[in-house]
XYZ file of C-alpha atoms in Angstrom:
145
model
C -0.164 0.102 0.376
C 1.517 3.271 -1.293
C 1.172 6.379 1.077
C -0.712 9.370 -1.121
C 0.744 12.663 -0.210
C -1.404 15.410 0.614
C -0.966 19.137 0.121
C -2.139 22.312 1.848
C -4.294 24.704 0.269
C -1.287 27.184 -0.138
C 0.475 24.932 -1.722
C -2.284 23.849 -4.035
C -3.182 27.691 -4.744
C 0.717 28.204 -6.354
C 0.325 25.018 -7.997
C -2.973 25.862 -9.656
C -2.978 29.604 -9.914
C -6.200 29.991 -8.157
C -6.483 32.067 -5.058
C -6.833 30.283 -1.572
C -10.445 31.905 -1.397
C -11.393 30.695 -4.890
C -10.240 27.012 -3.907
C -12.364 27.112 -0.704
C -15.747 28.946 -2.799
C -15.537 26.440 -5.376
C -15.238 23.584 -2.890
C -18.342 24.691 -0.314
C -20.291 26.214 -3.279
C -20.031 24.246 -6.387
C -18.731 20.739 -4.597
C -15.609 20.931 -7.090
C -13.259 18.973 -4.961
C -13.910 17.195 -1.614
C -10.272 17.709 0.460
C -10.154 15.100 3.582
C -9.776 17.239 6.691
C -5.982 16.584 8.992
C -6.709 16.503 13.000
C -6.321 19.992 12.992
C -9.482 20.161 10.670
C -7.081 21.837 7.924
C -7.809 21.125 4.290
C -5.983 18.353 2.668
C -5.641 18.035 -1.119
C -4.572 14.836 -3.045
C -2.832 14.886 -6.745
C -6.067 14.075 -8.083
C -7.974 17.177 -6.524
C -4.917 19.690 -7.986
C -5.187 18.510 -11.310
C -9.041 18.417 -11.117
C -8.388 22.265 -9.785
C -6.401 23.016 -12.667
C -8.336 22.197 -15.252
C -10.933 23.907 -13.840
C -9.319 26.710 -13.846
C -8.130 26.669 -17.257
C -11.627 25.755 -18.696
C -12.573 29.058 -16.798
C -10.190 30.959 -17.704
C -11.418 29.925 -21.493
C -14.890 31.382 -20.849
C -16.709 28.321 -19.224
C -18.841 29.112 -15.849
C -17.582 27.325 -12.971
C -21.235 26.947 -12.068
C -21.685 24.626 -15.203
C -18.544 22.585 -14.829
C -17.667 21.942 -11.625
C -18.914 18.638 -11.499
C -17.718 17.371 -14.838
C -15.546 14.299 -14.985
C -11.858 14.401 -15.448
C -12.689 12.978 -18.940
C -15.193 15.302 -19.496
C -12.748 18.811 -18.354
C -9.518 17.842 -20.318
C -12.030 17.533 -23.007
C -13.429 21.193 -22.617
C -9.851 21.987 -22.244
C -8.681 20.697 -25.165
C -11.561 21.984 -27.648
C -10.895 25.572 -25.798
C -6.989 25.143 -26.572
C -8.461 24.745 -30.728
C -10.680 27.937 -30.581
C -14.143 26.183 -29.482
C -14.642 28.388 -27.038
C -17.431 30.983 -25.948
C -17.140 33.889 -28.656
C -15.967 36.799 -26.924
C -19.396 38.813 -27.644
C -20.812 35.885 -25.790
C -18.800 35.966 -22.866
C -19.104 39.808 -22.221
C -22.815 39.475 -22.794
C -22.922 36.195 -20.017
C -20.485 38.769 -17.409
C -22.721 41.377 -17.825
C -26.023 38.906 -17.173
C -23.908 37.890 -14.296
C -23.259 40.874 -12.689
C -26.694 42.161 -13.112
C -27.882 38.970 -11.749
C -25.063 39.236 -8.561
C -26.526 43.103 -8.250
C -29.753 42.080 -8.292
C -29.073 39.476 -5.636
C -27.041 41.808 -3.431
C -29.889 44.244 -3.276
C -32.458 41.689 -2.193
C -29.773 40.260 0.615
C -29.453 43.891 1.693
C -33.072 45.188 1.638
C -34.057 42.017 3.616
C -31.037 42.622 5.984
C -29.404 39.337 5.123
C -25.749 39.303 6.110
C -25.246 35.974 5.650
C -26.915 35.847 2.059
C -25.069 39.338 1.048
C -21.671 37.272 2.023
C -22.602 34.474 -0.262
C -23.489 36.875 -2.991
C -20.144 38.673 -2.611
C -18.144 35.436 -2.451
C -19.873 34.640 -5.958
C -19.405 37.833 -7.192
C -15.340 37.184 -6.026
C -15.135 34.276 -7.874
C -17.451 34.392 -10.934
C -15.936 37.741 -11.922
C -12.390 38.414 -10.257
C -11.502 40.794 -8.229
C -10.356 43.742 -10.830
C -13.971 42.886 -12.385
C -15.777 42.669 -9.142
C -14.411 46.031 -7.902
C -14.929 47.820 -11.016
C -18.348 46.510 -12.015
C -20.132 45.034 -8.381
C -18.426 46.918 -5.907
C -17.723 50.932 -7.517
C -21.403 51.062 -8.743
């Protein structure tokens, strides 16, 4: 029996190019990975988890929504990334429209949570905005207005 090496979330972030925050949100909200927990309750990731997060990151960078691909199999993700590398990704216009729709939906959800004085829901909306839009776009298109 071989012992499988585990990685901490900081190491995984460095290896995948994702932020620690994005990894946690993708885990919690989308079930993208299910790390094991150490005795001190810290997340520990396998090589398969790291590879899955790499593929998810590549696919989202190519314009795919994490919400739509988070539960895809490794084979499906590899195929999606291969197709993306060959130009079979959403067009720039459709990505822009999708981004604008996502921003509008997030704004609406944030306003509703604020009107209800629901801080937990507002925090969830802000987490989604950070992951879906990325930090610069979130600040420019979501927080600033």
